[in-house]
Coordinates of C-alpha atoms in Angstrom, one line a residue:
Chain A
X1 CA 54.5 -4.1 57.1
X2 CA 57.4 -3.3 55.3
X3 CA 58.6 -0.5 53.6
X4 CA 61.9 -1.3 52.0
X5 CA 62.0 -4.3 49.9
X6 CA 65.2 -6.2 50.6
X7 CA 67.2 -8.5 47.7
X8 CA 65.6 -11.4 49.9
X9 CA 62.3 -10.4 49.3
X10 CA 62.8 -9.7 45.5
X11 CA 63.7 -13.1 45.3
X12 CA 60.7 -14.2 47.2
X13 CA 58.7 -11.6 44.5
X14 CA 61.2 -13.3 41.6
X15 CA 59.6 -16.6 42.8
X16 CA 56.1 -15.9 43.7
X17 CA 55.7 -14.1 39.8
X18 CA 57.6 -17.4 38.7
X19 CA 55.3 -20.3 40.5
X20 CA 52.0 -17.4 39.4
X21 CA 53.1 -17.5 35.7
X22 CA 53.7 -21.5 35.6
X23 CA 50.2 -22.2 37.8
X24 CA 48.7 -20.0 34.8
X25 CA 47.4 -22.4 32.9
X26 CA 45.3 -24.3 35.4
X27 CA 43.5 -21.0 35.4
X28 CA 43.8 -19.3 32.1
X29 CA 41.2 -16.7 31.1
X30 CA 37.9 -17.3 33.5
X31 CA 34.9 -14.3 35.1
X32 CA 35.8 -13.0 38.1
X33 CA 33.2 -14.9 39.9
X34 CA 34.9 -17.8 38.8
X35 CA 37.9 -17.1 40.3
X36 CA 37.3 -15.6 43.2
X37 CA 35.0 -16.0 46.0
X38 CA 33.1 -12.6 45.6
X39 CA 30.7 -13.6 48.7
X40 CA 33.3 -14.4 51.0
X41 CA 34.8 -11.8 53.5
X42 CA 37.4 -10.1 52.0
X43 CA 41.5 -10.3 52.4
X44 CA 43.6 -6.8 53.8
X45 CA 47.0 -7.2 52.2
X46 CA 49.5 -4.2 52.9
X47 CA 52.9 -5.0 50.8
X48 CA 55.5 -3.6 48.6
X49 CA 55.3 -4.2 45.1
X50 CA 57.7 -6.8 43.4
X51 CA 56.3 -5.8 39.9
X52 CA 53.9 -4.8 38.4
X53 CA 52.6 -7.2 34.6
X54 CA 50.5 -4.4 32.1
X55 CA 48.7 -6.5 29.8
X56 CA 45.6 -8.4 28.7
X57 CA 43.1 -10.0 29.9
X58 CA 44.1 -8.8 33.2
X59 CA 46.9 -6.6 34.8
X60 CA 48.3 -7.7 37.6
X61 CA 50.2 -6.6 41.1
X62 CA 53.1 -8.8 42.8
X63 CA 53.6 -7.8 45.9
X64 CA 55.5 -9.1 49.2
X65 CA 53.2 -9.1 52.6
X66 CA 55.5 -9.4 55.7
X67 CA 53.4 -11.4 58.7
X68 CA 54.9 -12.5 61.7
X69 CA 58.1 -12.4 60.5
X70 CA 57.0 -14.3 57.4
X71 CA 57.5 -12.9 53.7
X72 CA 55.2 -14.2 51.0
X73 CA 54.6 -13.3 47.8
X74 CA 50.6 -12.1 46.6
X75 CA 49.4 -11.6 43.3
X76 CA 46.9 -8.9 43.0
X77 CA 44.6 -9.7 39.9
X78 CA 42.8 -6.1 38.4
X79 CA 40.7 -5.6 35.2
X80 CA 42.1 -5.6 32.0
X81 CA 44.5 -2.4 31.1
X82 CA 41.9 -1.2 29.0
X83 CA 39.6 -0.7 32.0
X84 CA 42.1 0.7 34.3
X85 CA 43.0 3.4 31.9
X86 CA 39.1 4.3 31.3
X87 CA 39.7 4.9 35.1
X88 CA 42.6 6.7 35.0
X89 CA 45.1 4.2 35.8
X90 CA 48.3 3.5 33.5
X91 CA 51.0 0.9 33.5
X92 CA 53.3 3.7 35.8
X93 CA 51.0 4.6 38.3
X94 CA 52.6 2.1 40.6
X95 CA 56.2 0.8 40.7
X96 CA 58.3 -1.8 42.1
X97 CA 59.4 -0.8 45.9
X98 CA 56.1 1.3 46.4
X99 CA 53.8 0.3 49.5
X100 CA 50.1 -0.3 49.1
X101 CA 46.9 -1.8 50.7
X102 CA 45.1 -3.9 49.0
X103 CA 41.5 -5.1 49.4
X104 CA 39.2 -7.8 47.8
X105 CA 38.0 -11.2 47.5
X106 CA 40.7 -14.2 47.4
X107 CA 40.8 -16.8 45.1
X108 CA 38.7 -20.0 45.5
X109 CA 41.6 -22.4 45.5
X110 CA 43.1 -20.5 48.8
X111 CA 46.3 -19.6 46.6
X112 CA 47.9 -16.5 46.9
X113 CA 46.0 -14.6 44.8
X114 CA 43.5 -11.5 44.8
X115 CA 41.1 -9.7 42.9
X116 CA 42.2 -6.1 43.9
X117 CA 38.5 -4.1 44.8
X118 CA 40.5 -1.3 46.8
X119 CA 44.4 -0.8 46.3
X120 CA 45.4 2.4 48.3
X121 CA 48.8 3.8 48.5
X122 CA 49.8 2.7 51.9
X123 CA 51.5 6.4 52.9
X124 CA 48.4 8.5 52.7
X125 CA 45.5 5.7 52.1
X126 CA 44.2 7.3 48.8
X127 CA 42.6 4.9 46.3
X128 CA 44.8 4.2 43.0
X129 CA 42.2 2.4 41.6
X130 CA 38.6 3.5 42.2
X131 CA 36.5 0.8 39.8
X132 CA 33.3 2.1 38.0
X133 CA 34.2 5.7 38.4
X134 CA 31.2 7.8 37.1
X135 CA 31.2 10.1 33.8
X136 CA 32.5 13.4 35.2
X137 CA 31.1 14.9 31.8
X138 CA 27.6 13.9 32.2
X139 CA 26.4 17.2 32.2
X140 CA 23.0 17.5 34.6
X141 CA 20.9 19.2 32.4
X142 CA 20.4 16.9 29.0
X143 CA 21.5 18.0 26.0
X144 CA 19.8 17.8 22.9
X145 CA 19.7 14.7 20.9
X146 CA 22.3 15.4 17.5
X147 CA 20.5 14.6 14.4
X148 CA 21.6 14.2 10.9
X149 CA 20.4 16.5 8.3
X150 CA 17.6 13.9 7.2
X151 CA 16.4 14.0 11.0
X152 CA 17.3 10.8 12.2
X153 CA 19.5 10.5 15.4
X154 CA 22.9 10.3 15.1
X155 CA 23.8 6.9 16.8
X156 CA 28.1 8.7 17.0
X157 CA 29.4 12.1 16.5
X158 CA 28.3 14.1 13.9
X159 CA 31.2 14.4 10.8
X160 CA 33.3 17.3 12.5
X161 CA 32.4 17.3 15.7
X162 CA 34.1 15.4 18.9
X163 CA 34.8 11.3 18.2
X164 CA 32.9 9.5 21.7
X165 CA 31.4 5.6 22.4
X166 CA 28.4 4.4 24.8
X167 CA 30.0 3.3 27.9
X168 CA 28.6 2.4 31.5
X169 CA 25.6 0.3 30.7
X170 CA 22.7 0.2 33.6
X171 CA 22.4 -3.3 33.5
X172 CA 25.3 -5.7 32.9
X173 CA 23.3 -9.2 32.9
X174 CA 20.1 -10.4 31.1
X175 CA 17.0 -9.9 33.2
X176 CA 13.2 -9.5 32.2
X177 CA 11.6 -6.2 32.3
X178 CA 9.6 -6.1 35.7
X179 CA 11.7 -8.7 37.6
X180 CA 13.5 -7.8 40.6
X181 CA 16.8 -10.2 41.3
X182 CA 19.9 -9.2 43.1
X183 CA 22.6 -9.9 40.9
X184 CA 26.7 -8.9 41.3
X185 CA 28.4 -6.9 38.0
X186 CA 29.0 -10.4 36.6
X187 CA 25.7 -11.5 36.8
X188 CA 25.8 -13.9 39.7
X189 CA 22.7 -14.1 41.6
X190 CA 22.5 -13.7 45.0
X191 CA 20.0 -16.0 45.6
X192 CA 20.0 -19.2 43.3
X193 CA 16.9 -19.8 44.2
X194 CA 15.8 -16.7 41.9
X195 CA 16.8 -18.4 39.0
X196 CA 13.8 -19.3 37.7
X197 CA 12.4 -15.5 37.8
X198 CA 15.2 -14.2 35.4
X199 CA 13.8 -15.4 32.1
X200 CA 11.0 -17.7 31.2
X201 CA 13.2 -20.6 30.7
X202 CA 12.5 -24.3 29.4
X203 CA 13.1 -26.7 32.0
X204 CA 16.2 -28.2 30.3
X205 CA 17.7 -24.0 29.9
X206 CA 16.6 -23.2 33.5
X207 CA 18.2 -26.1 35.0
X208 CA 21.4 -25.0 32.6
X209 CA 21.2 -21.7 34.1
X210 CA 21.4 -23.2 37.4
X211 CA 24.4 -24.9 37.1
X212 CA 26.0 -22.1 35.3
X213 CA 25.1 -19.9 38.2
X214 CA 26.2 -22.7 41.0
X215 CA 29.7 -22.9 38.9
X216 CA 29.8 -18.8 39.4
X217 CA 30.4 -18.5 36.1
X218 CA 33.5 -20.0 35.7
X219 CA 33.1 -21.9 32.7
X220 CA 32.0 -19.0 30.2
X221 CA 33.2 -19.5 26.5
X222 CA 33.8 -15.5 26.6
X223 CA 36.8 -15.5 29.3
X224 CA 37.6 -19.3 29.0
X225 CA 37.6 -19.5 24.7
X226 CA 37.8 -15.7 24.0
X227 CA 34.3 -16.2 22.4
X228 CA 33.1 -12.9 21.0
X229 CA 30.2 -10.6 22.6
X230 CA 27.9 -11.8 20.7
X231 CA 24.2 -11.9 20.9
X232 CA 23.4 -8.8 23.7
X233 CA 26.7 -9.1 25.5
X234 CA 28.1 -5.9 23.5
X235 CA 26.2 -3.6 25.1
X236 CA 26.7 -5.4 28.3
X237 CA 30.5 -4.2 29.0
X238 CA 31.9 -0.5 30.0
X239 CA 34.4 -1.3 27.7
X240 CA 31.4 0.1 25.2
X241 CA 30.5 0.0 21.4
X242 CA 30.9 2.7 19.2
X243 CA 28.5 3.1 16.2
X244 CA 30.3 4.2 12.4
X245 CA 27.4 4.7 10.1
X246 CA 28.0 4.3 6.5
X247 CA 24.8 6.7 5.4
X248 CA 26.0 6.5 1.6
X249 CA 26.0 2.8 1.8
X250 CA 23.1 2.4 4.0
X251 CA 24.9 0.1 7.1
X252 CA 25.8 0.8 10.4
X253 CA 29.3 -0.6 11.7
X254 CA 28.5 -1.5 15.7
X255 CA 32.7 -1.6 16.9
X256 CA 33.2 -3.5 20.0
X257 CA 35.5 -2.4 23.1
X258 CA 34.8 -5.6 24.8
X259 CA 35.9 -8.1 21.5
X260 CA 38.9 -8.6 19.8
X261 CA 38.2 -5.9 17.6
X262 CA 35.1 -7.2 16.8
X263 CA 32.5 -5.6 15.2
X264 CA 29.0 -6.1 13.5
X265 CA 27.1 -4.6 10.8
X266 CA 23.8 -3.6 10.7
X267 CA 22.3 -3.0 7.2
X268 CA 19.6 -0.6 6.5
X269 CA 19.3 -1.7 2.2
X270 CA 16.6 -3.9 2.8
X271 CA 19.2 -7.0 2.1
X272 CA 17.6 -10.6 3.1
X273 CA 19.0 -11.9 6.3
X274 CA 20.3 -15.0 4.6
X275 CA 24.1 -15.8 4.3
X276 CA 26.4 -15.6 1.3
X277 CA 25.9 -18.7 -1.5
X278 CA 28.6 -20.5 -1.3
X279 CA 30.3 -18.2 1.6
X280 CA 28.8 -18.5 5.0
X281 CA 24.7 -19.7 3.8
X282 CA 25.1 -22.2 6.4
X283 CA 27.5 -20.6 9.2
X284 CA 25.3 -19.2 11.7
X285 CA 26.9 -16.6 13.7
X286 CA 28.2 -14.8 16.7
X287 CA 26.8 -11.6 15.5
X288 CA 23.6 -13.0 13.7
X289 CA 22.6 -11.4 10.4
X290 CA 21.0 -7.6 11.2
X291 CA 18.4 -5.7 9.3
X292 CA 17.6 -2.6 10.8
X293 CA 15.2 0.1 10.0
X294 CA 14.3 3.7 11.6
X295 CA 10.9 3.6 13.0
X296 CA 10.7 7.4 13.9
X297 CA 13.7 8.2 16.4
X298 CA 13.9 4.8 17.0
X299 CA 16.7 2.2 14.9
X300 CA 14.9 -1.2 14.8
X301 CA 17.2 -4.3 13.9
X302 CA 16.2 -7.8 13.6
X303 CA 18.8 -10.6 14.3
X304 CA 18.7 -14.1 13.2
X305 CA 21.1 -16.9 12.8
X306 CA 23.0 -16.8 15.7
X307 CA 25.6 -20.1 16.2
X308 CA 25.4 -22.1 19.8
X309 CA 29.3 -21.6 20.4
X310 CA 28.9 -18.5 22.8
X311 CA 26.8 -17.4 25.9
X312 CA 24.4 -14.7 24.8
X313 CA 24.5 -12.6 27.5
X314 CA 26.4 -12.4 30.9
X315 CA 25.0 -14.5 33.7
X316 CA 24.9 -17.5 31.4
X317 CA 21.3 -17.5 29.9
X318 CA 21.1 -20.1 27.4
X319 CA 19.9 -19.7 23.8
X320 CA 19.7 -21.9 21.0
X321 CA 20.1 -21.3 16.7
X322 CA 16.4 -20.4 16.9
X323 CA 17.5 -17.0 18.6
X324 CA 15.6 -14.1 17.3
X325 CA 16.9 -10.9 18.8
X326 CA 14.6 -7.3 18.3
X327 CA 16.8 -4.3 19.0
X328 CA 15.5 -1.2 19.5
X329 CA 18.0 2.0 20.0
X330 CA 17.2 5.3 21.2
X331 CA 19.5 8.4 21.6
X332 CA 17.0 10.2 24.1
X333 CA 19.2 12.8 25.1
X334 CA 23.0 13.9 23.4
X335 CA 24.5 11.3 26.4
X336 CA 21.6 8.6 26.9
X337 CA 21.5 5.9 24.3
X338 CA 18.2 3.4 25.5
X339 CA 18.8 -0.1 24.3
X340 CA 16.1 -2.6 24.5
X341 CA 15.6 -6.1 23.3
X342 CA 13.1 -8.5 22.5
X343 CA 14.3 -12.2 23.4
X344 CA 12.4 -14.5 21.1
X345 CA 14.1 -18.1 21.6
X346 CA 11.5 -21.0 21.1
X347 CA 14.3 -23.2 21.7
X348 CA 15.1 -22.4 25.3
X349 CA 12.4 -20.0 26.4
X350 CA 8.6 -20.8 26.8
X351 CA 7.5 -16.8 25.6
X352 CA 9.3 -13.8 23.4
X353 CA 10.4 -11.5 26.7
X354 CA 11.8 -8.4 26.8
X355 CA 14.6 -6.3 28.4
X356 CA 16.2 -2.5 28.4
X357 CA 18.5 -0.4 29.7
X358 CA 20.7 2.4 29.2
X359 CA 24.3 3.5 28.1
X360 CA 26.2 7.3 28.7
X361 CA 28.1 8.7 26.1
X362 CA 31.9 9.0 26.7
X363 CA 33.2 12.0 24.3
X364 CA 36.0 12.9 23.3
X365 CA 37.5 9.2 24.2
X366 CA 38.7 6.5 22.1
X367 CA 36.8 3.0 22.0
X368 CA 39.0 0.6 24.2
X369 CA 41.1 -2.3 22.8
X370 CA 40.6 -5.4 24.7
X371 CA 42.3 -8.3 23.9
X372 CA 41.3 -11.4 25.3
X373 CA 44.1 -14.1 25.6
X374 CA 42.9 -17.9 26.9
X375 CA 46.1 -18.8 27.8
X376 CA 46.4 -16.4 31.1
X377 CA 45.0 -15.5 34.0
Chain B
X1 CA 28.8 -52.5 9.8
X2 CA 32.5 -53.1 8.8
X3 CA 32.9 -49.2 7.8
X4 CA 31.5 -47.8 10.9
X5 CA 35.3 -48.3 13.1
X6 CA 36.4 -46.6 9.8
X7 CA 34.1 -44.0 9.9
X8 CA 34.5 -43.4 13.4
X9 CA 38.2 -43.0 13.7
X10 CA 38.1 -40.8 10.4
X11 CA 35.2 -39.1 12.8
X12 CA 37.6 -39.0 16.1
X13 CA 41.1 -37.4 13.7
X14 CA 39.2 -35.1 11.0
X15 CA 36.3 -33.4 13.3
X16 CA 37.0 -30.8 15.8
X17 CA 35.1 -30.5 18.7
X18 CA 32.6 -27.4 18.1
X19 CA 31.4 -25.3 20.8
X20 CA 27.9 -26.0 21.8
X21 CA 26.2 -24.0 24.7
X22 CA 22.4 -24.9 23.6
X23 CA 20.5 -27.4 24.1
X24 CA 23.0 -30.6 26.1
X25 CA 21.7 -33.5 23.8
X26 CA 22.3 -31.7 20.5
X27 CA 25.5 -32.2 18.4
X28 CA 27.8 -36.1 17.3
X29 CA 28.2 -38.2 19.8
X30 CA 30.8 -41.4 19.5
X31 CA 31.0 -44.2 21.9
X32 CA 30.3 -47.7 22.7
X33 CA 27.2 -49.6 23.5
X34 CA 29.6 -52.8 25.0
X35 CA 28.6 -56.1 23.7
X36 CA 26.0 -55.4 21.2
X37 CA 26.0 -58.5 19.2
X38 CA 23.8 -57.1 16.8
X39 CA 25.1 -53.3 15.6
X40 CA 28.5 -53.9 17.1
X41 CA 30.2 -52.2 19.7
X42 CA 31.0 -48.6 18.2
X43 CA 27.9 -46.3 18.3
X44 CA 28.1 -42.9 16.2
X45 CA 24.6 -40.9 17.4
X46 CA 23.8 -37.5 15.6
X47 CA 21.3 -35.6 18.0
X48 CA 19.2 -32.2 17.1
X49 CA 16.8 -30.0 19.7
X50 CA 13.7 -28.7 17.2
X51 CA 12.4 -26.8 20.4
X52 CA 10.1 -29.4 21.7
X53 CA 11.9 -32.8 21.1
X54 CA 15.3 -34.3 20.8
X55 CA 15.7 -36.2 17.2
X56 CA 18.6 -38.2 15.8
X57 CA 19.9 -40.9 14.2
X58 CA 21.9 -43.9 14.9
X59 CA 24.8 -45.0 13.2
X60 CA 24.0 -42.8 10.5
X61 CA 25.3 -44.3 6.8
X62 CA 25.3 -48.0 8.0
X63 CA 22.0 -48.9 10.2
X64 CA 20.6 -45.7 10.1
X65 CA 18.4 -46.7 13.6
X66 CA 16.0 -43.8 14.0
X67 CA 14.8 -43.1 17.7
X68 CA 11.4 -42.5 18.3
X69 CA 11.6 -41.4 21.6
X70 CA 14.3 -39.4 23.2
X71 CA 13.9 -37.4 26.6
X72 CA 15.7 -35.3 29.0
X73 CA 15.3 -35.1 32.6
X74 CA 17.1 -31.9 33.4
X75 CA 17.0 -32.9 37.3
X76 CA 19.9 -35.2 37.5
X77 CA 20.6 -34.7 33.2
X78 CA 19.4 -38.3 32.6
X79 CA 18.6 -39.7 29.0
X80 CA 16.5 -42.2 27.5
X81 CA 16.3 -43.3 24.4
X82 CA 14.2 -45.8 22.5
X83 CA 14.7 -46.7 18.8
X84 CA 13.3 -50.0 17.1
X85 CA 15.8 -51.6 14.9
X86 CA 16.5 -55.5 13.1
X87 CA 18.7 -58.0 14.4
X88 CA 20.9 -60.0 11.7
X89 CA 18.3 -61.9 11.0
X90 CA 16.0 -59.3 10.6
X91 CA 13.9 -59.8 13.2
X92 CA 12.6 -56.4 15.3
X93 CA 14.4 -55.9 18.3
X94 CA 14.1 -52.4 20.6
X95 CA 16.9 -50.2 22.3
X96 CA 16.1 -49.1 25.2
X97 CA 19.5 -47.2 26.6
X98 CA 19.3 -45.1 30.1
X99 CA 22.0 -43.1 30.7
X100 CA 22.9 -39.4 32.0
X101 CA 25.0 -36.7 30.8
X102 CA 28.2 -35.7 33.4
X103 CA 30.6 -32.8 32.8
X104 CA 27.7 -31.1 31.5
X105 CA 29.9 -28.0 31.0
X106 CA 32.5 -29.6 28.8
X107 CA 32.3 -29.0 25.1
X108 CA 32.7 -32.6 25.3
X109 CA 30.8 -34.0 27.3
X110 CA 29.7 -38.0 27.8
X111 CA 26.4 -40.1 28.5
X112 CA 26.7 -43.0 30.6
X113 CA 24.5 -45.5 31.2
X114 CA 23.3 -48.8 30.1
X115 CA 21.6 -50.2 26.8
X116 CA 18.8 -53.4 26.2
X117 CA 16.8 -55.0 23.9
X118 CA 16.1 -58.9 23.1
X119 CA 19.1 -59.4 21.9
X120 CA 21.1 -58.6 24.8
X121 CA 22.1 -55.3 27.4
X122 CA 25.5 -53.6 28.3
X123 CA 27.1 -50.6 29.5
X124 CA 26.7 -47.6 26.9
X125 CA 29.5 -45.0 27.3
X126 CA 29.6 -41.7 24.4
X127 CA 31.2 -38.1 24.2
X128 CA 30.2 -35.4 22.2
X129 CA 32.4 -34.7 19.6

């Protein structure tokens, strides 16, 4: 492939960006799955880069591949900047006339476009992006849980001590406790036929799920309207939630990586879950309405009056305004924050069901800012 | 009956289409039922999911035609409705529409199908608003 991009194959770059930018639209914001065929064998592209477009929802790499004489231009599609920072990635790590390797599924339309698993510098193959990199910090012995001077786990950092968020959750898609489905990072099931065992579903939401699943996702209000991560989806992204608590006024601010800023607030005053008169008494929500309460280590929260306008959790579950979420959180150790969640949906589901898993605590980091924007790719 | 084109063109300008991820059936639907002598051709259709059934109302503010009986066969998304209503004359007549739901993932998504009763039958055609 080549090495030195000449001013033809800028212009071929120029062009390629130009026809990528225009076809944007047909796109816009969409899951990954969506896009690209994640159970198809994967593209080897080895190119120079044209240029290189930093921002939100997704950064991408233009690069030029040379074959048989032919020079066409490829854009490389990678998570959001937000992400690739968390991995130690910023918007100078590669330049225009640099030569990498790329690796990943192609789109599902057969345009010239990638979503960049691998990119390796092309001199010395070493990864420039290495997705879900674990916490180096983790330390192997647990730490002890911090607690507040009332002896109730601190959900943050203590006042004075090192700022942090919960990152890297175990699970990133809604499943029942006990079942056993093999699922990709965006929850797409292997197997559709698995459907059924992911939730005890109503035959109208199962047969929703289905066709959610068989569209891989592609139509999900979170990527394709910006919808907020509402419902469980928070907790479902490594771009993390970082908890503020308000002691003095007895709430608990969740503040969401994965939103547009978004955050929630959990009170602990024994307030009714029942909306403002006159405000929003009959504006269900995104967020519900949370009353929590400590139940030994544990912070319980109940959640009601969720809207419709939103998928719940990733994979494309279905839940109705009868949504009745249980939260339970659990610092177990200083870096181990147990979530787990009682789903309680007569609308869509047959039974209350349950599901849990865990997040790490990233200190000393900032909670990301993602910005989702439904007018790119 | 002469306010409901009224109603449904201030309907069609003033509402924005709101998300809805629940239940298919639920939310306002505008269309036709096609030469229904009796309610005229515009149809407004308000539909709710309790959980266990589908409930609405039809032409809501004008005949206010209540269906008793409104299903969903996920397989294949198809509708039925039946609602007993009065003709002009005030006889009782009953719709009976079948119809089924396509671009299911589309905020607005339409029914087709095809409406009856004694006084006639015709192609029935709404989107969710």
């Amino acid at each position: 492939m080549n090495t030195k991009p000449s001013s033809r194959t800028y212009t071929a770059g120029a062009l390629g960006l130009a026809l990528f930018l225009w076809g944007a639209a047909a796109w816009a914001h969409h899951s990954i799955s969506g896009k690209f065929d994640t159970k198809a064998a994967k593209v080897d592209l080895s190119g120079v880069i044209t240029s290189v477009d930093w921002r939100n929802p997704h950064a991408h790499i233009f690069m030029n591949v040379t074959n048989r004489g032919e020079t066409l231009n490829w854009a490389v599609e990678l998570e959001s900047p937000s992400l690739l920072e968390m991995d130690g990635w910023n918007r100078d790590t590669l330049r225009p006339g640099e030569t990498i390797v790329v690796k990943g599924p192609r789109a599902r339309d057969g345009s010239r476009q990638v979503w960049g698993e691998e990119v390796r510098y092309a001199s010395n193959q070493l990864p420039v992006f290495a997705p879900k990199v674990k916490l180096s910090h983790t330390p192997a012995v647990p730490r002890p849980t911090p607690t507040w001077p009332d002896g109730h786990p601190a959900l943050g950092a203590l006042p004075g001590t090192a700022d942090g968020f919960w990152t890297d959750p175990s699970k990133t898609a809604l499943v029942e406790d006990g079942v056993n489905v093999a699922m990709d990072p965006y929850g797409v099931l292997e197997n559709l036929a698995d459907a059924a065992k992911v939730a005890p579903m109503q035959p109208w939401a199962l047969e929703l799920y289905r066709y959610r699943q068989s569209r891989q996702l592609r139509d999900d209000p979170a990527y394709v309207n910006c919808k907020p991560p509402g419902g469980v989806r928070q907790y479902q992204s490594r771009l993390g939630i970082q908890f503020i608590e308000d002691r003095e006024r007895k709430r608990i601010f969740v503040m969401m990586g994965s939103g547009n800023h978004n955050y929630r607030i959990i009170y602990l005053d024994g307030r009714k879950q029942v909306g403002l008169v006159g405000g929003d008494d009959d504006n269900p929500l995104y967020f519900g309405r949370s009353a929590g309460r400590w139940e030994g280590k544990t912070l319980v929260v109940d959640l009601v009056d969720f809207n419709e306008d939103f998928w719940f959790t990733q994979g494309g579950l279905p839940h109705t305004d009868k949504l009745h979420l249980i939260e339970r959180f659990t610092r177990t150790d200083f870096d181990t924050l147990r979530y787990e969640v009682q789903v309680d949906d007569p609308g869509a589901y047959t039974r209350n069901w349950s599901a849990s898993w865990t997040l790490k605590w990233n200190g000393g980091a900032a909670l990301p800012s993602y910005f989702c924007q439904n007018n790119r790719p | 009956m002469t306010r409901l084109p009224l109603v449904l063109l201030a309907l069609a300008v003033a509402v924005p289409i709101i998300a809805q991820e629940g239940h298919p059936l639920k939310g306002s639907w505008i269309g036709v039922w096609d030469s229904n002598t009796q309610h005229g051709n515009d149809l407004l259709m308000v539909l709710n999911w309790d959980g266990k059934t589908v409930t609405g109302i039809i032409n809501p503010g004008t005949d206010n035609i209540k269906p008793d009986r409104v299903t969903l066969d996920p397989v294949g998304w198809k509708v039925h409705i039946e609602a007993d209503a009065k003709d002009k004359q005030g006889a009782a007549i009953r719709y009976v529409i079948d119809a089924a739901i396509q671009q299911l993932e589309m905020t607005n998504r339409v029914m087709v199908g095809t409406w009856k009763s004694q006084r006639g039958s015709g192609k029935f055609e709404m989107r969710r608003q």
